Amino acid sequence: MEIEDNHRADSKKILRRKLDLLLRTGKILVESSADTSRIMRNMKRTAAYLGLPEEDLHIHITYNMLMVNLSDGTHSFSKFQRCDKHGIEMLAISDVSKLSWSAIREDYSLDRYEEELNKIAQRKRSYTPWQVAICAGLACGGFCVQFGCDWTAFFYASIAAAIGFRLRTRLNEIGSNGYANVAAGAFFATIIAWLLGMFSTSALVADMPQWAASMLQTGTPWHPLMACTLFLVPGVPIINFVNDVLDNNIEVGIVRGINTVLIVSAMAFGIVVAISVCGIDNFVKDLSMTPHHPYWVYAIAAAISAMGFATIYNFPPKQLWVLALGGIVAVCTRNFINLGPSNHNIGLDWGPILGSLIGASLISIIYIKVVHWVHLPHQCLSIPTVIPMVPGVLMYRCLFALLDMHGVVGELTVAMYNGIRASLIVLVIAIGVAIPNIFARKWIAPNRQRKLKRLIEERKARGKFIDLTTVE
């Protein structure tokens, strides 16, 4: 009897450890901003490795809490896990996916699985804070070129954005409120962009030698103010919000959507205060965003932006070139569909909504094949690539117009026009990323499911699955 009791106690201890490992796996994915469907797939695959029968396993995912229950109708075991530190870690998402397959294929021991999981959770980022800040700044400079600025303004936008990004990161590190940090980053980035724009048109620069003046003067001094805060646009939460809603994960999607609105609102507030301090008016209302560059300029700007945002998301450094090529394909396709004779450009002139849909869909379809070459999840490749197409300027133009109303006829119409256009473009970008992958999964998933089923049957034959009747 004592031996049997000891055996059951050991079985309970092992079961609790397995549930804990399953929750810790899910926690890394939640806090790394994986979409809910991916979190569920990876947790179920991990559960198969841990020997937790899928028919008895119940997983519930929310934005701040993970819950798992193992129950056969007679015996029931539950465990919870808080998820508080939300960031974006593409490398962690990729490594957890690889670990879940390797563990079940190579029959990892629990100790080895836990060791590998701890490495993922405790690993330092691939880039230093200043490297990320500089790359984020260059990404915003790439946005500025997409809006039609010259290369001098590109550097001004990059400098302002890099300083604003580093300030926001430092405020996050010391623990101040995240939304206040967004507002502070937007405020200081806008102030610096304004100062640099004033400097470029000042008499001081005009009196410099010709070679120096030509380097410092810009014909588009106001464009950096539009682009210098776009590192704050929550592109990944926006796309995850739409993906979750489309995949019927409504609860998590709504929370992500509300978080997105709060971030963009804080960003707009910081810009509004900066504009008020500087005495600037109308640049967010009237300044044209239509570029008139050759397509090779768009290509360079798109590659810079895609790689720059990828460093913010801690994308593997060795694969950055894949995102650079993807950004070129997506953005140049979008521009060719969007621009045209009506705005004195080369293209089909079908507008930004169709352009964004086709650009995002095309690169998503291409990446369905690329994932097998670079061994990275589709989400990790496609989302950083399409971020340069997210209409951040339209978002804060909408909110700025709402905050800056004076009762003039047409103000609400302007705000709603920008808001509706921004919402539709975000929606079609997310659909472009998600729908091709959803359709392709119908062909890819059967092969993966057969492979996983075979591995599970082998593990069951070796007695690796838990029988709850022996636990309680």
Short mmCIF file of C-alpha atoms in Angstrom, two decimals:
data_model
loop_
_atom_site.label_atom_id
_atom_site.label_comp_id
_atom_site.label_asym_id
_atom_site.label_seq_id
_atom_site.Cartn_x
_atom_site.Cartn_y
_atom_site.Cartn_z
CA MET A 1 0.00 0.00 0.00
CA GLU A 2 2.82 2.38 0.89
CA ILE A 3 4.58 1.60 -2.41
CA GLU A 4 1.37 2.33 -4.31
CA ASP A 5 0.91 5.63 -2.44
CA ASN A 6 4.49 6.63 -3.20
CA HIS A 7 3.95 5.77 -6.86
CA ARG A 8 0.84 7.95 -7.01
CA ALA A 9 2.63 10.81 -5.26
CA ASP A 10 5.46 10.61 -7.80
CA SER A 11 2.92 10.48 -10.63
CA LYS A 12 1.20 13.61 -9.32
CA LYS A 13 4.54 15.38 -9.02
CA ILE A 14 5.45 14.51 -12.62
CA LEU A 15 2.00 15.59 -13.85
CA ARG A 16 2.28 18.96 -12.11
CA ARG A 17 5.73 19.45 -13.61
CA LYS A 18 4.41 18.66 -17.09
CA LEU A 19 1.51 21.08 -16.73
CA ASP A 20 3.96 23.70 -15.50
CA LEU A 21 6.24 23.16 -18.54
CA LEU A 22 3.23 23.40 -20.84
CA LEU A 23 2.18 26.70 -19.27
CA ARG A 24 5.70 28.11 -19.37
CA THR A 25 5.87 27.26 -23.06
CA GLY A 26 2.61 29.10 -23.66
CA LYS A 27 3.75 32.04 -21.54
CA ILE A 28 6.80 32.63 -23.74
CA LEU A 29 4.56 32.68 -26.82
CA VAL A 30 1.96 35.01 -25.26
CA GLU A 31 4.59 37.44 -23.99
CA SER A 32 6.36 37.34 -27.38
CA SER A 33 3.17 38.45 -29.20
CA ALA A 34 2.39 35.24 -31.06
CA ASP A 35 -1.14 35.14 -32.44
CA THR A 36 -3.60 33.00 -30.50
CA SER A 37 -3.91 30.24 -33.10
CA ARG A 38 -0.14 29.74 -33.12
CA ILE A 39 -0.06 29.65 -29.31
CA MET A 40 -2.75 26.97 -29.30
CA ARG A 41 -1.00 24.87 -31.98
CA ASN A 42 2.35 24.99 -30.21
CA MET A 43 0.85 24.21 -26.81
CA LYS A 44 -1.03 21.20 -28.20
CA ARG A 45 2.14 19.92 -29.88
CA THR A 46 4.06 20.40 -26.62
CA ALA A 47 1.28 18.58 -24.76
CA ALA A 48 1.66 15.66 -27.16
CA TYR A 49 5.38 15.51 -26.33
CA LEU A 50 4.59 15.67 -22.60
CA GLY A 51 2.16 12.78 -22.94
CA LEU A 52 -0.97 14.77 -22.09
CA PRO A 53 -3.87 13.24 -24.07
CA GLU A 54 -5.47 15.86 -26.33
CA GLU A 55 -8.96 14.47 -25.72
CA ASP A 56 -8.55 15.15 -21.97
CA LEU A 57 -6.72 18.48 -22.30
CA HIS A 58 -8.43 21.88 -22.13
CA ILE A 59 -6.46 25.07 -22.84
CA HIS A 60 -7.82 28.58 -22.32
CA ILE A 61 -5.83 31.59 -23.53
CA THR A 62 -6.39 35.22 -22.50
CA TYR A 63 -4.16 38.26 -22.83
CA ASN A 64 -2.86 38.06 -19.25
CA MET A 65 -3.63 34.49 -18.18
CA LEU A 66 -3.13 30.93 -19.40
CA MET A 67 -5.21 28.08 -18.01
CA VAL A 68 -4.85 24.34 -18.60
CA ASN A 69 -7.00 21.52 -17.31
CA LEU A 70 -6.47 17.78 -17.68
CA SER A 71 -9.65 15.86 -16.98
CA ASP A 72 -11.06 12.45 -17.95
CA GLY A 73 -14.45 13.01 -16.32
CA THR A 74 -13.42 11.38 -13.03
CA HIS A 75 -10.06 13.00 -12.29
CA SER A 76 -9.23 16.64 -12.89
CA PHE A 77 -6.04 18.70 -12.57
CA SER A 78 -5.82 22.45 -13.31
CA LYS A 79 -3.04 25.01 -13.35
CA PHE A 80 -2.82 28.75 -14.12
CA GLN A 81 -0.05 31.05 -15.35
CA ARG A 82 0.08 34.85 -15.38
CA CYS A 83 1.49 36.60 -18.49
CA ASP A 84 2.42 40.19 -17.67
CA LYS A 85 5.47 41.20 -19.72
CA HIS A 86 4.20 41.70 -23.25
CA GLY A 87 6.77 42.44 -25.94
CA ILE A 88 7.61 41.24 -29.44
CA GLU A 89 10.17 38.44 -29.73
CA MET A 90 10.20 36.81 -33.15
CA LEU A 91 13.27 34.72 -32.29
CA ALA A 92 11.54 33.27 -29.23
CA ILE A 93 8.42 32.38 -31.27
CA SER A 94 10.60 30.62 -33.83
CA ASP A 95 12.66 28.75 -31.22
CA VAL A 96 9.61 27.52 -29.28
CA SER A 97 8.14 26.14 -32.50
CA LYS A 98 11.39 24.33 -33.30
CA LEU A 99 11.68 23.04 -29.72
CA SER A 100 8.20 21.54 -29.71
CA TRP A 101 8.99 19.53 -32.86
CA SER A 102 12.48 18.52 -31.75
CA ALA A 103 11.26 17.39 -28.32
CA ILE A 104 8.65 15.02 -29.68
CA ARG A 105 10.80 13.78 -32.58
CA GLU A 106 13.95 13.17 -30.53
CA ASP A 107 12.17 12.11 -27.32
CA TYR A 108 13.67 14.75 -25.02
CA SER A 109 13.74 14.06 -21.31
CA LEU A 110 11.83 16.54 -19.14
CA ASP A 111 15.13 17.90 -17.82
CA ARG A 112 16.44 18.54 -21.30
CA TYR A 113 13.18 20.17 -22.43
CA GLU A 114 13.17 22.43 -19.37
CA GLU A 115 16.80 23.36 -19.97
CA GLU A 116 16.09 24.33 -23.58
CA LEU A 117 12.99 26.26 -22.52
CA ASN A 118 14.98 28.18 -19.92
CA LYS A 119 17.57 29.10 -22.57
CA ILE A 120 14.83 30.63 -24.71
CA ALA A 121 13.25 32.49 -21.79
CA GLN A 122 16.52 33.85 -20.38
CA ARG A 123 18.41 34.55 -23.59
CA LYS A 124 19.60 38.11 -24.17
CA ARG A 125 18.34 39.97 -27.20
CA SER A 126 20.34 39.76 -30.41
CA TYR A 127 20.80 43.53 -30.58
CA THR A 128 21.97 46.13 -28.08
CA PRO A 129 19.53 48.94 -27.10
CA TRP A 130 21.38 51.51 -29.18
CA GLN A 131 21.57 49.18 -32.18
CA VAL A 132 17.80 48.77 -32.01
CA ALA A 133 17.29 52.53 -31.59
CA ILE A 134 19.44 53.33 -34.64
CA CYS A 135 17.71 50.66 -36.75
CA ALA A 136 14.27 51.87 -35.60
CA GLY A 137 15.30 55.37 -36.60
CA LEU A 138 16.39 54.20 -40.05
CA ALA A 139 13.08 52.33 -40.40
CA CYS A 140 11.20 55.59 -39.81
CA GLY A 141 13.50 57.28 -42.31
CA GLY A 142 12.45 54.63 -44.83
CA PHE A 143 8.83 55.52 -44.10
CA CYS A 144 9.69 59.16 -44.73
CA VAL A 145 11.06 58.31 -48.18
CA GLN A 146 7.83 56.42 -48.93
CA PHE A 147 5.99 59.69 -48.20
CA GLY A 148 8.11 61.58 -50.72
CA CYS A 149 10.99 63.12 -48.75
CA ASP A 150 14.54 63.52 -50.02
CA TRP A 151 17.55 61.72 -48.53
CA THR A 152 18.56 64.61 -46.28
CA ALA A 153 15.11 64.52 -44.68
CA PHE A 154 15.53 60.74 -44.42
CA PHE A 155 18.49 61.26 -42.08
CA TYR A 156 16.69 63.95 -40.09
CA ALA A 157 13.70 61.63 -39.58
CA SER A 158 16.06 58.81 -38.61
CA ILE A 159 17.91 60.92 -36.02
CA ALA A 160 14.68 62.16 -34.41
CA ALA A 161 13.14 58.69 -34.35
CA ALA A 162 16.27 57.04 -32.92
CA ILE A 163 16.41 59.50 -30.02
CA GLY A 164 12.67 59.20 -29.36
CA PHE A 165 12.87 55.41 -29.47
CA ARG A 166 15.81 55.26 -27.06
CA LEU A 167 14.04 57.60 -24.66
CA ARG A 168 10.91 55.48 -24.69
CA THR A 169 12.95 52.30 -24.17
CA ARG A 170 14.79 53.84 -21.24
CA LEU A 171 11.51 54.92 -19.64
CA ASN A 172 10.22 51.36 -20.05
CA GLU A 173 13.36 50.04 -18.36
CA ILE A 174 12.85 52.20 -15.27
CA GLY A 175 9.24 51.05 -14.98
CA SER A 176 7.13 54.11 -15.77
CA ASN A 177 3.69 53.75 -17.38
CA GLY A 178 3.88 52.30 -20.88
CA TYR A 179 1.31 54.65 -22.43
CA ALA A 180 2.98 57.69 -20.86
CA ASN A 181 6.27 56.44 -22.33
CA VAL A 182 4.68 56.28 -25.79
CA ALA A 183 3.46 59.86 -25.43
CA ALA A 184 6.90 61.02 -24.23
CA GLY A 185 8.66 59.27 -27.11
CA ALA A 186 6.27 60.82 -29.64
CA PHE A 187 6.66 64.29 -28.07
CA PHE A 188 10.45 64.37 -28.08
CA ALA A 189 10.81 62.74 -31.51
CA THR A 190 8.47 65.37 -32.99
CA ILE A 191 10.28 68.23 -31.23
CA ILE A 192 13.65 67.02 -32.51
CA ALA A 193 12.33 66.57 -36.06
CA TRP A 194 10.96 70.13 -35.95
CA LEU A 195 14.27 71.51 -34.68
CA LEU A 196 16.19 69.69 -37.41
CA GLY A 197 13.76 70.96 -40.04
CA MET A 198 14.20 74.54 -38.77
CA PHE A 199 17.97 74.07 -38.75
CA SER A 200 17.99 72.86 -42.37
CA THR A 201 16.25 76.04 -43.56
CA SER A 202 18.12 78.44 -41.27
CA ALA A 203 20.51 81.21 -42.27
CA LEU A 204 23.27 79.32 -40.47
CA VAL A 205 23.10 76.51 -43.01
CA ALA A 206 22.63 78.90 -45.92
CA ASP A 207 25.86 80.68 -45.02
CA MET A 208 27.89 77.48 -44.96
CA PRO A 209 30.12 76.42 -47.87
CA GLN A 210 28.14 75.11 -50.81
CA TRP A 211 29.08 71.48 -50.28
CA ALA A 212 27.99 71.58 -46.61
CA ALA A 213 24.79 73.51 -47.30
CA SER A 214 23.76 71.05 -50.02
CA MET A 215 24.18 68.18 -47.58
CA LEU A 216 22.21 69.82 -44.75
CA GLN A 217 19.43 71.56 -46.66
CA THR A 218 16.28 69.63 -47.56
CA GLY A 219 13.41 70.45 -49.87
CA THR A 220 11.02 68.45 -47.65
CA PRO A 221 11.65 69.80 -44.11
CA TRP A 222 8.20 68.88 -42.81
CA HIS A 223 8.14 65.22 -43.88
CA PRO A 224 10.29 64.02 -40.94
CA LEU A 225 7.56 65.21 -38.57
CA MET A 226 5.17 62.73 -40.20
CA ALA A 227 7.56 59.79 -40.04
CA CYS A 228 9.65 60.29 -36.90
CA THR A 229 7.08 58.69 -34.54
CA LEU A 230 6.11 55.70 -36.66
CA PHE A 231 8.30 53.37 -34.59
CA LEU A 232 5.49 53.68 -32.03
CA VAL A 233 2.75 52.40 -34.35
CA PRO A 234 1.69 49.01 -32.90
CA GLY A 235 1.86 47.12 -36.18
CA VAL A 236 2.16 43.62 -34.70
CA PRO A 237 -0.74 44.08 -32.20
CA ILE A 238 -2.89 45.51 -35.01
CA ILE A 239 -2.27 42.53 -37.28
CA ASN A 240 -2.63 40.04 -34.41
CA PHE A 241 -5.92 41.73 -33.45
CA VAL A 242 -7.34 41.19 -36.94
CA ASN A 243 -5.93 37.65 -37.17
CA ASP A 244 -7.43 36.69 -33.79
CA VAL A 245 -10.84 38.06 -34.73
CA LEU A 246 -10.74 36.28 -38.10
CA ASP A 247 -9.75 33.03 -36.35
CA ASN A 248 -12.67 33.45 -33.90
CA ASN A 249 -10.40 34.21 -30.92
CA ILE A 250 -12.60 37.19 -30.17
CA GLU A 251 -11.73 37.81 -26.53
CA VAL A 252 -7.96 38.05 -26.99
CA GLY A 253 -8.47 39.98 -30.23
CA ILE A 254 -10.62 42.63 -28.53
CA VAL A 255 -8.03 43.16 -25.78
CA ARG A 256 -5.29 43.55 -28.39
CA GLY A 257 -7.50 45.97 -30.32
CA ILE A 258 -8.10 48.12 -27.24
CA ASN A 259 -4.37 48.11 -26.46
CA THR A 260 -3.71 49.27 -30.03
CA VAL A 261 -6.17 52.16 -29.69
CA LEU A 262 -4.58 53.23 -26.41
CA ILE A 263 -1.06 53.19 -27.90
CA VAL A 264 -2.09 55.20 -30.97
CA SER A 265 -4.02 57.63 -28.72
CA ALA A 266 -0.95 58.15 -26.51
CA MET A 267 1.15 58.64 -29.62
CA ALA A 268 -1.30 61.21 -31.02
CA PHE A 269 -1.39 63.02 -27.66
CA GLY A 270 2.41 63.36 -27.62
CA ILE A 271 2.39 64.70 -31.18
CA VAL A 272 -0.42 67.17 -30.42
CA VAL A 273 1.46 68.58 -27.42
CA ALA A 274 4.68 68.87 -29.46
CA ILE A 275 2.87 70.64 -32.31
CA SER A 276 1.27 73.03 -29.83
CA VAL A 277 4.64 73.82 -28.24
CA CYS A 278 6.26 74.41 -31.63
CA GLY A 279 3.34 76.45 -32.96
CA ILE A 280 2.95 74.22 -36.02
CA ASP A 281 -0.41 73.92 -37.80
CA ASN A 282 -1.83 71.95 -40.69
CA PHE A 283 1.15 69.70 -41.45
CA VAL A 284 -0.83 66.63 -40.41
CA LYS A 285 -3.84 67.83 -42.38
CA ASP A 286 -2.49 69.21 -45.61
CA LEU A 287 1.04 67.89 -46.17
CA SER A 288 0.99 65.48 -49.11
CA MET A 289 2.01 61.86 -48.56
CA THR A 290 2.20 61.06 -52.29
CA PRO A 291 5.79 60.25 -53.34
CA HIS A 292 7.34 60.87 -56.74
CA HIS A 293 10.46 58.72 -56.62
CA PRO A 294 11.86 56.06 -58.98
CA TYR A 295 10.99 52.52 -57.90
CA TRP A 296 14.58 51.74 -56.95
CA VAL A 297 14.27 54.41 -54.25
CA TYR A 298 11.09 52.77 -52.95
CA ALA A 299 12.94 49.44 -52.95
CA ILE A 300 15.86 50.76 -50.87
CA ALA A 301 13.51 52.49 -48.43
CA ALA A 302 11.35 49.37 -48.08
CA ALA A 303 14.37 47.14 -47.39
CA ILE A 304 15.65 49.57 -44.75
CA SER A 305 12.25 49.78 -43.04
CA ALA A 306 11.65 46.02 -43.03
CA MET A 307 15.06 45.27 -41.52
CA GLY A 308 14.81 48.17 -39.09
CA PHE A 309 11.49 47.02 -37.66
CA ALA A 310 12.77 43.43 -37.56
CA THR A 311 15.49 44.46 -35.10
CA ILE A 312 12.80 45.92 -32.81
CA TYR A 313 11.11 42.51 -32.92
CA ASN A 314 14.41 40.67 -32.28
CA PHE A 315 14.36 38.86 -35.60
CA PRO A 316 17.35 36.50 -36.19
CA PRO A 317 20.17 38.66 -37.61
CA LYS A 318 21.32 36.09 -40.20
CA GLN A 319 17.89 36.09 -41.89
CA LEU A 320 17.43 39.86 -42.15
CA TRP A 321 18.15 39.71 -45.86
CA VAL A 322 15.00 37.61 -46.35
CA LEU A 323 12.93 40.43 -44.86
CA ALA A 324 14.75 43.03 -46.96
CA LEU A 325 13.79 41.20 -50.16
CA GLY A 326 10.27 40.65 -48.88
CA GLY A 327 9.88 44.33 -48.01
CA ILE A 328 10.97 45.29 -51.53
CA VAL A 329 8.41 42.93 -53.12
CA ALA A 330 5.55 43.97 -50.82
CA VAL A 331 6.07 47.74 -50.90
CA CYS A 332 6.92 48.03 -54.60
CA THR A 333 3.88 45.91 -55.46
CA ARG A 334 1.72 48.09 -53.21
CA ASN A 335 3.07 51.27 -54.81
CA PHE A 336 2.61 49.98 -58.36
CA ILE A 337 -1.02 49.07 -57.64
CA ASN A 338 -1.67 52.25 -55.63
CA LEU A 339 0.07 54.98 -57.61
CA GLY A 340 -0.63 56.00 -61.19
CA PRO A 341 -1.29 58.80 -63.68
CA SER A 342 -3.72 60.63 -61.35
CA ASN A 343 -0.80 61.49 -59.04
CA HIS A 344 1.89 61.69 -61.77
CA ASN A 345 3.39 58.28 -61.02
CA ILE A 346 3.91 54.98 -62.80
CA GLY A 347 1.33 52.37 -61.81
CA LEU A 348 -2.20 51.04 -62.10
CA ASP A 349 -3.81 53.79 -59.98
CA TRP A 350 -6.10 51.40 -58.09
CA GLY A 351 -5.64 53.06 -54.71
CA PRO A 352 -3.93 52.19 -51.39
CA ILE A 353 -6.51 49.67 -50.20
CA LEU A 354 -6.20 47.31 -53.17
CA GLY A 355 -2.47 48.00 -53.31
CA SER A 356 -1.98 47.00 -49.66
CA LEU A 357 -4.12 43.87 -50.07
CA ILE A 358 -2.27 42.65 -53.15
CA GLY A 359 1.18 43.54 -51.77
CA ALA A 360 0.56 41.75 -48.46
CA SER A 361 -1.06 38.73 -50.13
CA LEU A 362 1.76 38.33 -52.65
CA ILE A 363 4.55 38.32 -50.08
CA SER A 364 2.54 36.04 -47.80
CA ILE A 365 2.12 33.51 -50.62
CA ILE A 366 5.85 33.70 -51.43
CA TYR A 367 6.77 33.14 -47.77
CA ILE A 368 4.67 29.97 -47.63
CA LYS A 369 7.46 28.40 -49.66
CA VAL A 370 10.32 30.37 -48.08
CA VAL A 371 9.55 29.07 -44.56
CA HIS A 372 10.85 25.65 -45.64
CA TRP A 373 14.16 27.15 -46.77
CA VAL A 374 14.92 29.37 -43.78
CA HIS A 375 13.09 27.25 -41.14
CA LEU A 376 11.22 30.16 -39.57
CA PRO A 377 7.48 30.44 -38.86
CA HIS A 378 5.35 32.25 -41.42
CA GLN A 379 4.28 34.89 -38.88
CA CYS A 380 7.90 35.79 -38.09
CA LEU A 381 8.59 36.42 -41.77
CA SER A 382 5.42 38.05 -43.02
CA ILE A 383 4.59 40.53 -40.25
CA PRO A 384 7.88 42.53 -40.20
CA THR A 385 7.73 42.65 -44.00
CA VAL A 386 4.29 44.26 -44.17
CA ILE A 387 4.81 46.66 -41.24
CA PRO A 388 6.16 49.36 -43.65
CA MET A 389 2.69 49.38 -45.24
CA VAL A 390 0.78 50.02 -41.98
CA PRO A 391 -0.85 53.49 -42.30
CA GLY A 392 0.43 54.99 -39.07
CA VAL A 393 0.15 58.57 -40.36
CA LEU A 394 -3.54 58.13 -41.20
CA MET A 395 -4.17 56.76 -37.71
CA TYR A 396 -2.73 59.70 -35.85
CA ARG A 397 -4.13 62.16 -38.40
CA CYS A 398 -7.55 60.79 -37.49
CA LEU A 399 -6.96 61.13 -33.75
CA PHE A 400 -5.26 64.50 -34.15
CA ALA A 401 -8.27 65.81 -36.06
CA LEU A 402 -10.60 64.60 -33.30
CA LEU A 403 -8.46 66.17 -30.56
CA ASP A 404 -8.00 69.45 -32.45
CA MET A 405 -11.63 70.18 -33.31
CA HIS A 406 -12.77 73.82 -33.14
CA GLY A 407 -16.35 73.41 -34.31
CA VAL A 408 -15.55 74.13 -37.97
CA VAL A 409 -17.76 72.40 -40.51
CA GLY A 410 -16.02 69.40 -42.07
CA GLU A 411 -13.57 68.65 -39.24
CA LEU A 412 -15.37 65.46 -38.25
CA THR A 413 -15.53 64.41 -41.90
CA VAL A 414 -11.75 64.75 -42.22
CA ALA A 415 -11.20 62.71 -39.05
CA MET A 416 -13.58 59.95 -40.14
CA TYR A 417 -12.12 59.87 -43.65
CA ASN A 418 -8.61 59.26 -42.33
CA GLY A 419 -9.86 56.80 -39.70
CA ILE A 420 -11.88 54.73 -42.15
CA ARG A 421 -9.05 54.62 -44.70
CA ALA A 422 -6.54 53.59 -42.01
CA SER A 423 -8.89 50.88 -40.69
CA LEU A 424 -9.54 49.44 -44.14
CA ILE A 425 -5.84 49.38 -45.04
CA VAL A 426 -4.95 47.63 -41.76
CA LEU A 427 -7.77 45.14 -42.34
CA VAL A 428 -6.65 44.25 -45.86
CA ILE A 429 -2.99 43.97 -44.78
CA ALA A 430 -3.97 41.52 -42.05
CA ILE A 431 -6.21 39.61 -44.44
CA GLY A 432 -3.41 39.52 -47.01
CA VAL A 433 -1.06 38.06 -44.40
CA ALA A 434 -3.60 35.62 -42.95
CA ILE A 435 -5.80 34.36 -45.78
CA PRO A 436 -3.11 32.88 -48.06
CA ASN A 437 -1.62 31.10 -45.05
CA ILE A 438 -5.05 29.82 -43.99
CA PHE A 439 -5.72 28.42 -47.46
CA ALA A 440 -2.23 26.97 -47.75
CA ARG A 441 -2.61 25.34 -44.34
CA LYS A 442 -5.35 23.17 -45.83
CA TRP A 443 -2.65 21.59 -48.00
CA ILE A 444 0.23 21.82 -45.54
CA ALA A 445 -1.62 20.81 -42.36
CA PRO A 446 -2.59 17.25 -43.44
CA ASN A 447 1.06 16.32 -43.91
CA ARG A 448 2.03 17.85 -40.58
CA GLN A 449 -0.93 16.25 -38.83
CA ARG A 450 -0.03 12.84 -40.23
CA LYS A 451 3.56 13.31 -39.10
CA LEU A 452 2.47 14.43 -35.62
CA LYS A 453 -0.05 11.58 -35.35
CA ARG A 454 2.64 9.03 -36.22
CA LEU A 455 4.99 10.47 -33.59
CA ILE A 456 2.20 10.45 -30.99
CA GLU A 457 1.35 6.80 -31.72
CA GLU A 458 5.01 5.89 -31.28
CA ARG A 459 5.11 7.68 -27.92
CA LYS A 460 1.91 5.96 -26.78
CA ALA A 461 3.39 2.61 -27.71
CA ARG A 462 6.39 3.40 -25.51
CA GLY A 463 4.09 4.29 -22.59
CA LYS A 464 4.88 8.01 -22.67
CA PHE A 465 1.28 9.18 -22.18
CA ILE A 466 -0.27 9.86 -18.78
CA ASP A 467 -3.09 7.69 -17.47
CA LEU A 468 -5.01 9.71 -14.88
CA THR A 469 -6.29 6.59 -13.14
CA THR A 470 -2.74 5.90 -11.96
CA VAL A 471 -2.37 9.45 -10.62
CA GLU A 472 -5.40 9.69 -8.39
#
